[in-house]
Amino acid sequence: MSGQLIRLALLLAAFGAAPALASNAYVDEVLHALEGKGLLSAQDVQDIKLKARAAERREHAAVTPAGSEYPAETQAVHKVASVLPKPPEGVRLWGRLQPRYTYIPAGDHLDGTASFTFRRARFGFRGPLNDEFFAYTQYEAANETPALANAENLLDAWIRYNVFSDSLGDIIVGQQFITGYGRGPQLSASVERKFPEFLSPGTAGRARGLAIERGKFGAPETFTDGAFGDRLQYGVGVYNGPDLSTNNDNNELLYSAVMAVTPLGMTVQDEYEIRDLPFKYLLGVGYSWSRDSGSLDARVQRDRLGRPVTLDNAWWQAFGEWHARRWFGWASWTQFVSQESDGLLSRSDGILDSRLRSRAWAAGVTRTFPLANQRHWALGLQYQQVDNEHPSRTRFMRVLTGSSADELARGMDHGQAIQLMATYIFNPNIRLLNEYAWFDADHGIDYGSLVSQLQVDF
């Protein structure tokens, strides 16, 4: 009788060993139940378990390829998992370094410039905090950022809430790019900033506030798909303001909105496109408004009756870009208007007026050429015009070369610039950017400049 029960238990154990490893618990319970009824001894139970485990190992070896520690079914699951999207990475350090050499020959009784500087030395942290929040910071170690009160070198510090990404859009709170800035291509195509960027709201287009954005056009704050199949990108925001100030001591805010259409889908994010891609384009407009009781752009503290001036500031922008194969092109236009109804404002040329109006536009194109070992080189051309009436706005070379009298004398508020770019791309994160620019001032000094800088992203 005992032998028959043992054979019955072995049969149950062998049957249970064929499925997955989870059947072991079931077989053990059956054996212990038989032992509890006195039909099997403890030694019988131990012997049956050992034989059942041996049968299971033989079955395991039959379905597992040589050199693998998992059954074939488990390996198939691992193969499927390997092609699925990976979970988001954690918060990580990132940055950009741009050591630069600048050369401007002496002339017109002015000293030249030959210097090594850092255009940018930025680092920060970015990454998901969980499935709903994303954090981003960027610190500039190269130089202080003008007019960022109490911030000095802190360029960006914001948190994104992405629960509504596929409907309303991402919600971004903190110091960030103003939505109405309508920033166009600026990753590396032009070594120097474009005239329209000087006329944009905020400091380098940044302010502190709250924004809702939809679409990759809002990068780096958001990388969501736009509405209607990625055909419409938009953003709205309210920020501490006004104008260049990051505070709102006068209890006034800055309001911005931007919209762009991408009928064929979103354009690329890099002016130097190294891939062979189909044609796509983007057309957009932006608007910002604020009321300013200060006079950063007017140089007037009081109106004709001795009262503080109150300026109504408005920015209008239009921009576009396209890519086709390895070509990339862009254009942007900005108009900045400040108006004071009861006072006279000082224009950049010293003339008094009740309204200051500044305009600037830029257009450019680049083309990349593949080399061996995934390297590329690229050529670019950009043309710009500026007509600046706001005293604190343009002076194009001021940021580039420093603050000496000779260098400031080369600044330009009215005129045009032509820039030729030649770039060597070691990989998408390391580039050597070279630019020759000719500045043709309507009132002032014409001159050329040569800038060469290494750009390293990590």
Tab-separated table of N, CA, C and O in Angstrom, residues 290-393:
chain	number	residue	atom	x	y	z
A	290	SER	N	3.303	94.148	-21.623
A	290	SER	CA	3.490	94.485	-20.209
A	290	SER	C	3.362	95.992	-20.033
A	290	SER	O	3.486	96.758	-21.003
A	291	ARG	N	3.134	96.408	-18.817
A	291	ARG	CA	3.108	97.827	-18.467
A	291	ARG	C	4.258	98.096	-17.511
A	291	ARG	O	4.394	97.420	-16.496
A	292	ASP	N	5.085	99.077	-17.854
A	292	ASP	CA	6.319	99.311	-17.117
A	292	ASP	C	6.313	100.695	-16.496
A	292	ASP	O	6.170	101.700	-17.201
A	293	SER	N	6.454	100.759	-15.184
A	293	SER	CA	6.575	102.061	-14.526
A	293	SER	C	8.030	102.469	-14.378
A	293	SER	O	8.333	103.560	-13.910
A	294	GLY	N	8.938	101.592	-14.794
A	294	GLY	CA	10.356	101.927	-14.778
A	294	GLY	C	10.758	102.536	-16.101
A	294	GLY	O	9.926	102.943	-16.900
A	295	SER	N	12.050	102.606	-16.352
A	295	SER	CA	12.494	103.268	-17.580
A	295	SER	C	13.764	102.634	-18.115
A	295	SER	O	14.668	103.295	-18.561
A	296	LEU	N	13.849	101.311	-18.064
A	296	LEU	CA	15.055	100.648	-18.540
A	296	LEU	C	15.311	100.946	-20.011
A	296	LEU	O	16.452	101.041	-20.443
A	297	ASP	N	14.249	101.101	-20.792
A	297	ASP	CA	14.408	101.325	-22.213
A	297	ASP	C	14.138	102.754	-22.641
A	297	ASP	O	14.214	103.085	-23.802
A	298	ALA	N	13.802	103.624	-21.693
A	298	ALA	CA	13.430	104.977	-22.065
A	298	ALA	C	14.419	106.031	-21.580
A	298	ALA	O	14.457	107.133	-22.110
A	299	ARG	N	15.194	105.718	-20.561
A	299	ARG	CA	16.105	106.685	-19.960
A	299	ARG	C	15.359	107.933	-19.482
A	299	ARG	O	15.883	109.046	-19.539
A	300	VAL	N	14.124	107.786	-19.107
A	300	VAL	CA	13.311	108.892	-18.609
A	300	VAL	C	12.684	108.448	-17.299
A	300	VAL	O	12.004	107.428	-17.242
A	301	GLN	N	12.901	109.189	-16.242
A	301	GLN	CA	12.344	108.845	-14.949
A	301	GLN	C	11.023	109.557	-14.683
A	301	GLN	O	10.190	109.070	-13.936
A	302	ARG	N	10.816	110.739	-15.277
A	302	ARG	CA	9.621	111.536	-15.009
A	302	ARG	C	9.064	112.077	-16.323
A	302	ARG	O	9.803	112.310	-17.288
A	303	ASP	N	7.753	112.278	-16.360
A	303	ASP	CA	7.178	112.908	-17.535
A	303	ASP	C	7.289	114.427	-17.407
A	303	ASP	O	7.907	114.952	-16.483
A	304	ARG	N	6.642	115.175	-18.294
A	304	ARG	CA	6.783	116.630	-18.312
A	304	ARG	C	6.175	117.306	-17.087
A	304	ARG	O	6.496	118.442	-16.762
A	305	LEU	N	5.276	116.597	-16.387
A	305	LEU	CA	4.677	117.135	-15.172
A	305	LEU	C	5.371	116.618	-13.917
A	305	LEU	O	4.896	116.828	-12.808
A	306	GLY	N	6.494	115.901	-14.099
A	306	GLY	CA	7.249	115.416	-12.955
A	306	GLY	C	6.765	114.098	-12.403
A	306	GLY	O	7.242	113.640	-11.360
A	307	ARG	N	5.830	113.427	-13.077
A	307	ARG	CA	5.307	112.153	-12.603
A	307	ARG	C	6.117	110.999	-13.192
A	307	ARG	O	6.691	111.134	-14.281
A	308	PRO	N	6.170	109.860	-12.490
A	308	PRO	CA	6.867	108.701	-13.061
A	308	PRO	C	6.227	108.275	-14.377
A	308	PRO	O	4.997	108.337	-14.527
A	309	VAL	N	7.048	107.883	-15.322
A	309	VAL	CA	6.510	107.455	-16.606
A	309	VAL	C	5.846	106.089	-16.465
A	309	VAL	O	6.203	105.281	-15.610
A	310	THR	N	4.865	105.858	-17.300
A	310	THR	CA	4.212	104.544	-17.382
A	310	THR	C	4.225	104.121	-18.842
A	310	THR	O	3.574	104.743	-19.687
A	311	LEU	N	4.987	103.089	-19.143
A	311	LEU	CA	5.146	102.636	-20.518
A	311	LEU	C	4.254	101.426	-20.787
A	311	LEU	O	4.173	100.507	-19.961
A	312	ASP	N	3.627	101.432	-21.941
A	312	ASP	CA	2.960	100.240	-22.451
A	312	ASP	C	3.905	99.590	-23.452
A	312	ASP	O	4.229	100.187	-24.492
A	313	ASN	N	4.360	98.364	-23.128
A	313	ASN	CA	5.306	97.654	-23.980
A	313	ASN	C	4.601	96.526	-24.723
A	313	ASN	O	3.808	95.789	-24.127
A	314	ALA	N	4.916	96.381	-25.983
A	314	ALA	CA	4.337	95.298	-26.774
A	314	ALA	C	5.388	94.736	-27.715
A	314	ALA	O	6.182	95.479	-28.293
A	315	TRP	N	5.400	93.411	-27.848
A	315	TRP	CA	6.307	92.710	-28.753
A	315	TRP	C	5.463	91.918	-29.749
A	315	TRP	O	4.558	91.172	-29.358
A	316	TRP	N	5.772	92.064	-31.027
A	316	TRP	CA	5.165	91.223	-32.058
A	316	TRP	C	6.282	90.431	-32.722
A	316	TRP	O	7.367	90.967	-32.988
A	317	GLN	N	5.997	89.179	-33.014
A	317	GLN	CA	7.014	88.344	-33.642
A	317	GLN	C	6.389	87.446	-34.696
A	317	GLN	O	5.251	86.997	-34.553
A	318	ALA	N	7.152	87.191	-35.739
A	318	ALA	CA	6.783	86.211	-36.755
A	318	ALA	C	8.045	85.437	-37.109
A	318	ALA	O	9.137	86.007	-37.161
A	319	PHE	N	7.894	84.150	-37.333
A	319	PHE	CA	9.078	83.328	-37.571
A	319	PHE	C	8.694	82.091	-38.373
A	319	PHE	O	7.523	81.684	-38.422
A	320	GLY	N	9.673	81.512	-38.998
A	320	GLY	CA	9.466	80.289	-39.767
A	320	GLY	C	10.767	79.537	-39.912
A	320	GLY	O	11.856	80.094	-39.766
A	321	GLU	N	10.648	78.247	-40.183
A	321	GLU	CA	11.826	77.417	-40.442
A	321	GLU	C	11.421	76.213	-41.273
A	321	GLU	O	10.247	75.841	-41.343
A	322	TRP	N	12.387	75.602	-41.923
A	322	TRP	CA	12.119	74.434	-42.758
A	322	TRP	C	13.364	73.558	-42.821
A	322	TRP	O	14.477	74.011	-42.563
A	323	HIS	N	13.171	72.298	-43.114
A	323	HIS	CA	14.304	71.431	-43.406
A	323	HIS	C	13.925	70.503	-44.561
A	323	HIS	O	12.753	70.158	-44.734
A	324	ALA	N	14.911	70.139	-45.346
A	324	ALA	CA	14.740	69.225	-46.468
A	324	ALA	C	16.078	68.546	-46.731
A	324	ALA	O	17.074	69.224	-46.992
A	325	ARG	N	16.070	67.232	-46.603
A	325	ARG	CA	17.309	66.465	-46.719
A	325	ARG	C	18.295	66.988	-45.673
A	325	ARG	O	18.007	66.979	-44.488
A	326	ARG	N	19.447	67.504	-46.098
A	326	ARG	CA	20.430	68.035	-45.151
A	326	ARG	C	20.472	69.571	-45.135
A	326	ARG	O	21.402	70.170	-44.619
A	327	TRP	N	19.437	70.190	-45.678
A	327	TRP	CA	19.319	71.634	-45.667
A	327	TRP	C	18.442	72.073	-44.504
A	327	TRP	O	17.502	71.385	-44.116
A	328	PHE	N	18.747	73.260	-43.966
A	328	PHE	CA	17.904	73.838	-42.927
A	328	PHE	C	17.882	75.350	-43.106
A	328	PHE	O	18.925	75.975	-43.329
A	329	GLY	N	16.692	75.950	-43.022
A	329	GLY	CA	16.575	77.388	-43.180
A	329	GLY	C	15.653	77.994	-42.141
A	329	GLY	O	14.791	77.312	-41.586
A	330	TRP	N	15.826	79.282	-41.869
A	330	TRP	CA	15.005	79.960	-40.862
A	330	TRP	C	14.904	81.448	-41.174
A	330	TRP	O	15.719	82.016	-41.896
A	331	ALA	N	13.884	82.074	-40.602
A	331	ALA	CA	13.709	83.522	-40.683
A	331	ALA	C	12.896	83.959	-39.470
A	331	ALA	O	12.015	83.233	-39.005
A	332	SER	N	13.204	85.130	-38.925
A	332	SER	CA	12.462	85.645	-37.773
A	332	SER	C	12.451	87.170	-37.824
A	332	SER	O	13.415	87.807	-38.257
A	333	TRP	N	11.310	87.741	-37.374
A	333	TRP	CA	11.114	89.189	-37.368
A	333	TRP	C	10.503	89.580	-36.036
A	333	TRP	O	9.626	88.878	-35.496
A	334	THR	N	10.978	90.689	-35.462
A	334	THR	CA	10.486	91.178	-34.177
A	334	THR	C	10.291	92.687	-34.241
A	334	THR	O	11.124	93.406	-34.809
A	335	GLN	N	9.193	93.144	-33.635
A	335	GLN	CA	8.990	94.579	-33.428
A	335	GLN	C	8.661	94.807	-31.962
A	335	GLN	O	7.793	94.147	-31.397
A	336	PHE	N	9.383	95.763	-31.360
A	336	PHE	CA	9.187	96.096	-29.948
A	336	PHE	C	8.810	97.563	-29.865
A	336	PHE	O	9.547	98.419	-30.349
A	337	VAL	N	7.656	97.851	-29.235
A	337	VAL	CA	7.144	99.210	-29.150
A	337	VAL	C	6.895	99.570	-27.684
A	337	VAL	O	6.267	98.793	-26.947
A	338	SER	N	7.400	100.746	-27.277
A	338	SER	CA	7.120	101.302	-25.951
A	338	SER	C	6.485	102.669	-26.144
A	338	SER	O	7.000	103.489	-26.915
A	339	GLN	N	5.386	102.926	-25.434
A	339	GLN	CA	4.660	104.168	-25.633
A	339	GLN	C	4.305	104.803	-24.300
A	339	GLN	O	3.870	104.127	-23.368
A	340	GLU	N	4.493	106.125	-24.223
A	340	GLU	CA	4.133	106.916	-23.046
A	340	GLU	C	3.305	108.108	-23.537
A	340	GLU	O	3.776	108.933	-24.308
A	341	SER	N	2.041	108.195	-23.122
A	341	SER	CA	1.126	109.187	-23.671
A	341	SER	C	1.387	110.589	-23.152
A	341	SER	O	1.075	111.579	-23.824
A	342	ASP	N	1.951	110.720	-21.948
A	342	ASP	CA	2.103	112.054	-21.344
A	342	ASP	C	3.549	112.508	-21.214
A	342	ASP	O	3.819	113.518	-20.567
A	343	GLY	N	4.480	111.747	-21.778
A	343	GLY	CA	5.876	112.112	-21.606
A	343	GLY	C	6.671	111.903	-22.873
A	343	GLY	O	6.186	111.368	-23.867
A	344	LEU	N	7.905	112.360	-22.870
A	344	LEU	CA	8.816	112.191	-23.986
A	344	LEU	C	9.895	111.193	-23.597
A	344	LEU	O	10.454	111.257	-22.499
A	345	LEU	N	10.199	110.299	-24.499
A	345	LEU	CA	11.179	109.253	-24.265
A	345	LEU	C	12.412	109.515	-25.103
A	345	LEU	O	12.339	110.076	-26.200
A	346	SER	N	13.565	109.076	-24.619
A	346	SER	CA	14.821	109.291	-25.317
A	346	SER	C	15.141	108.071	-26.172
A	346	SER	O	15.292	106.962	-25.668
A	347	ARG	N	15.242	108.264	-27.486
A	347	ARG	CA	15.580	107.176	-28.392
A	347	ARG	C	17.080	106.895	-28.342
A	347	ARG	O	17.851	107.646	-27.748
A	348	SER	N	17.495	105.819	-28.982
A	348	SER	CA	18.911	105.452	-28.988
A	348	SER	C	19.767	106.505	-29.680
A	348	SER	O	20.965	106.605	-29.415
A	349	ASP	N	19.179	107.294	-30.583
A	349	ASP	CA	19.932	108.363	-31.245
A	349	ASP	C	19.821	109.693	-30.514
A	349	ASP	O	20.278	110.726	-31.013
A	350	GLY	N	19.187	109.701	-29.311
A	350	GLY	CA	19.100	110.906	-28.504
A	350	GLY	C	17.893	111.774	-28.780
A	350	GLY	O	17.648	112.748	-28.062
A	351	ILE	N	17.105	111.482	-29.791
A	351	ILE	CA	15.917	112.260	-30.114
A	351	ILE	C	14.780	111.896	-29.158
A	351	ILE	O	14.578	110.727	-28.824
A	352	LEU	N	14.028	112.922	-28.714
A	352	LEU	CA	12.905	112.687	-27.815
A	352	LEU	C	11.646	112.388	-28.615
A	352	LEU	O	11.356	113.026	-29.639
A	353	ASP	N	10.880	111.414	-28.116
A	353	ASP	CA	9.669	111.015	-28.811
A	353	ASP	C	8.718	110.405	-27.784
A	353	ASP	O	9.142	109.984	-26.701
A	354	SER	N	7.425	110.352	-28.102
A	354	SER	CA	6.456	109.733	-27.187
A	354	SER	C	6.392	108.220	-27.376
A	354	SER	O	5.763	107.529	-26.579
A	355	ARG	N	7.034	107.704	-28.416
A	355	ARG	CA	6.997	106.269	-28.680
A	355	ARG	C	8.338	105.801	-29.207
A	355	ARG	O	8.955	106.466	-30.052
A	356	LEU	N	8.798	104.680	-28.684
A	356	LEU	CA	10.008	104.038	-29.188
A	356	LEU	C	9.598	102.799	-29.969
A	356	LEU	O	8.825	101.971	-29.480
A	357	ARG	N	10.134	102.664	-31.161
A	357	ARG	CA	9.801	101.508	-31.997
A	357	ARG	C	11.093	100.920	-32.551
A	357	ARG	O	11.858	101.619	-33.234
A	358	SER	N	11.308	99.639	-32.284
A	358	SER	CA	12.499	98.939	-32.767
A	358	SER	C	12.077	97.719	-33.570
A	358	SER	O	11.117	97.025	-33.203
A	359	ARG	N	12.822	97.463	-34.640
A	359	ARG	CA	12.530	96.304	-35.486
A	359	ARG	C	13.839	95.583	-35.806
A	359	ARG	O	14.882	96.219	-35.931
A	360	ALA	N	13.740	94.282	-35.966
A	360	ALA	CA	14.903	93.497	-36.388
A	360	ALA	C	14.418	92.228	-37.074
A	360	ALA	O	13.368	91.681	-36.726
A	361	TRP	N	15.201	91.779	-38.045
A	361	TRP	CA	14.873	90.501	-38.665
A	361	TRP	C	16.154	89.795	-39.091
A	361	TRP	O	17.202	90.413	-39.260
A	362	ALA	N	16.045	88.490	-39.211
A	362	ALA	CA	17.193	87.661	-39.591
A	362	ALA	C	16.704	86.498	-40.434
A	362	ALA	O	15.582	86.002	-40.250
A	363	ALA	N	17.541	86.052	-41.365
A	363	ALA	CA	17.237	84.885	-42.189
A	363	ALA	C	18.537	84.161	-42.483
A	363	ALA	O	19.589	84.788	-42.667
A	364	GLY	N	18.469	82.847	-42.506
A	364	GLY	CA	19.686	82.084	-42.742
A	364	GLY	C	19.415	80.691	-43.254
A	364	GLY	O	18.266	80.222	-43.273
A	365	VAL	N	20.480	80.030	-43.684
A	365	VAL	CA	20.378	78.670	-44.206
A	365	VAL	C	21.684	77.941	-43.915
A	365	VAL	O	22.762	78.555	-43.873
A	366	THR	N	21.593	76.627	-43.671
A	366	THR	CA	22.778	75.787	-43.468
A	366	THR	C	22.665	74.528	-44.320
A	366	THR	O	21.562	74.125	-44.722
A	367	ARG	N	23.798	73.903	-44.564
A	367	ARG	CA	23.857	72.648	-45.315
A	367	ARG	C	24.978	71.803	-44.746
A	367	ARG	O	26.097	72.291	-44.556
A	368	THR	N	24.680	70.554	-44.423
A	368	THR	CA	25.694	69.640	-43.899
A	368	THR	C	26.153	68.666	-44.976
A	368	THR	O	25.408	68.349	-45.920
A	369	PHE	N	27.389	68.180	-44.803
A	369	PHE	CA	27.997	67.244	-45.743
A	369	PHE	C	28.639	66.114	-44.949
A	369	PHE	O	29.473	66.365	-44.064
A	370	PRO	N	28.282	64.861	-45.234
A	370	PRO	CA	28.822	63.742	-44.449
A	370	PRO	C	30.277	63.448	-44.786
A	370	PRO	O	30.722	63.616	-45.929
A	371	LEU	N	31.013	63.026	-43.757
A	371	LEU	CA	32.394	62.576	-43.896
A	371	LEU	C	32.493	61.148	-43.358
A	371	LEU	O	31.490	60.534	-42.986
A	372	ALA	N	33.688	60.624	-43.291
A	372	ALA	CA	33.894	59.277	-42.759
A	372	ALA	C	33.710	59.275	-41.245
A	372	ALA	O	33.791	60.305	-40.576
A	373	ASN	N	33.466	58.079	-40.707
A	373	ASN	CA	33.352	57.872	-39.254
A	373	ASN	C	32.259	58.724	-38.621
A	373	ASN	O	32.413	59.222	-37.507
A	374	GLN	N	31.142	58.883	-39.341
A	374	GLN	CA	29.972	59.594	-38.826
A	374	GLN	C	30.231	61.080	-38.543
A	374	GLN	O	29.465	61.705	-37.836
A	375	ARG	N	31.295	61.627	-39.087
A	375	ARG	CA	31.571	63.049	-38.913
A	375	ARG	C	30.973	63.843	-40.068
A	375	ARG	O	30.700	63.293	-41.134
A	376	HIS	N	30.793	65.159	-39.839
A	376	HIS	CA	30.198	66.014	-40.854
A	376	HIS	C	30.875	67.379	-40.826
A	376	HIS	O	31.480	67.764	-39.834
A	377	TRP	N	30.749	68.089	-41.904
A	377	TRP	CA	31.074	69.500	-41.890
A	377	TRP	C	29.896	70.237	-42.496
A	377	TRP	O	29.050	69.653	-43.181
A	378	ALA	N	29.800	71.527	-42.211
A	378	ALA	CA	28.614	72.283	-42.606
A	378	ALA	C	28.988	73.702	-42.958
A	378	ALA	O	29.958	74.268	-42.437
A	379	LEU	N	28.185	74.294	-43.846
A	379	LEU	CA	28.317	75.688	-44.232
A	379	LEU	C	27.011	76.414	-43.905
A	379	LEU	O	25.926	75.820	-43.954
A	380	GLY	N	27.115	77.698	-43.570
A	380	GLY	CA	25.923	78.467	-43.248
A	380	GLY	C	26.076	79.919	-43.640
A	380	GLY	O	27.187	80.454	-43.737
A	381	LEU	N	24.943	80.565	-43.892
A	381	LEU	CA	24.903	81.976	-44.247
A	381	LEU	C	23.717	82.609	-43.526
A	381	LEU	O	22.622	82.050	-43.504
A	382	GLN	N	23.940	83.802	-42.924
A	382	GLN	CA	22.861	84.510	-42.254
A	382	GLN	C	22.956	86.002	-42.560
A	382	GLN	O	24.052	86.574	-42.570
A	383	TYR	N	21.777	86.613	-42.795
A	383	TYR	CA	21.690	88.050	-43.036
A	383	TYR	C	20.751	88.654	-42.007
A	383	TYR	O	19.685	88.083	-41.707
A	384	GLN	N	21.127	89.844	-41.459
A	384	GLN	CA	20.306	90.484	-40.442
A	384	GLN	C	20.217	91.984	-40.696
A	384	GLN	O	21.152	92.579	-41.242
A	385	GLN	N	19.102	92.570	-40.257
A	385	GLN	CA	18.946	94.016	-40.232
A	385	GLN	C	18.351	94.419	-38.894
A	385	GLN	O	17.562	93.675	-38.301
A	386	VAL	N	18.723	95.609	-38.419
A	386	VAL	CA	18.202	96.116	-37.159
A	386	VAL	C	17.990	97.613	-37.262
A	386	VAL	O	18.777	98.325	-37.900
A	387	ASP	N	16.890	98.077	-36.661
A	387	ASP	CA	16.612	99.512	-36.527
A	387	ASP	C	16.120	99.698	-35.095
A	387	ASP	O	14.934	99.535	-34.801
A	388	ASN	N	17.048	100.000	-34.202
A	388	ASN	CA	16.770	99.988	-32.770
A	388	ASN	C	16.656	101.390	-32.212
A	388	ASN	O	17.565	102.202	-32.348
A	389	GLU	N	15.524	101.692	-31.560
A	389	GLU	CA	15.323	102.985	-30.910
A	389	GLU	C	15.382	102.890	-29.390
A	389	GLU	O	15.372	103.912	-28.718
A	390	HIS	N	15.419	101.682	-28.845
A	390	HIS	CA	15.467	101.517	-27.387
A	390	HIS	C	16.921	101.542	-26.927
A	390	HIS	O	17.720	100.694	-27.341
A	391	PRO	N	17.299	102.466	-26.068
A	391	PRO	CA	18.716	102.643	-25.713
A	391	PRO	C	19.374	101.416	-25.094
A	391	PRO	O	20.572	101.227	-25.269
A	392	SER	N	18.619	100.584	-24.392
A	392	SER	CA	19.258	99.470	-23.691
A	392	SER	C	19.231	98.172	-24.480
A	392	SER	O	19.603	97.127	-23.953
A	393	ARG	N	18.814	98.211	-25.735
A	393	ARG	CA	18.494	96.957	-26.391
A	393	ARG	C	19.631	96.308	-27.185
A	393	ARG	O	20.068	95.237	-26.845
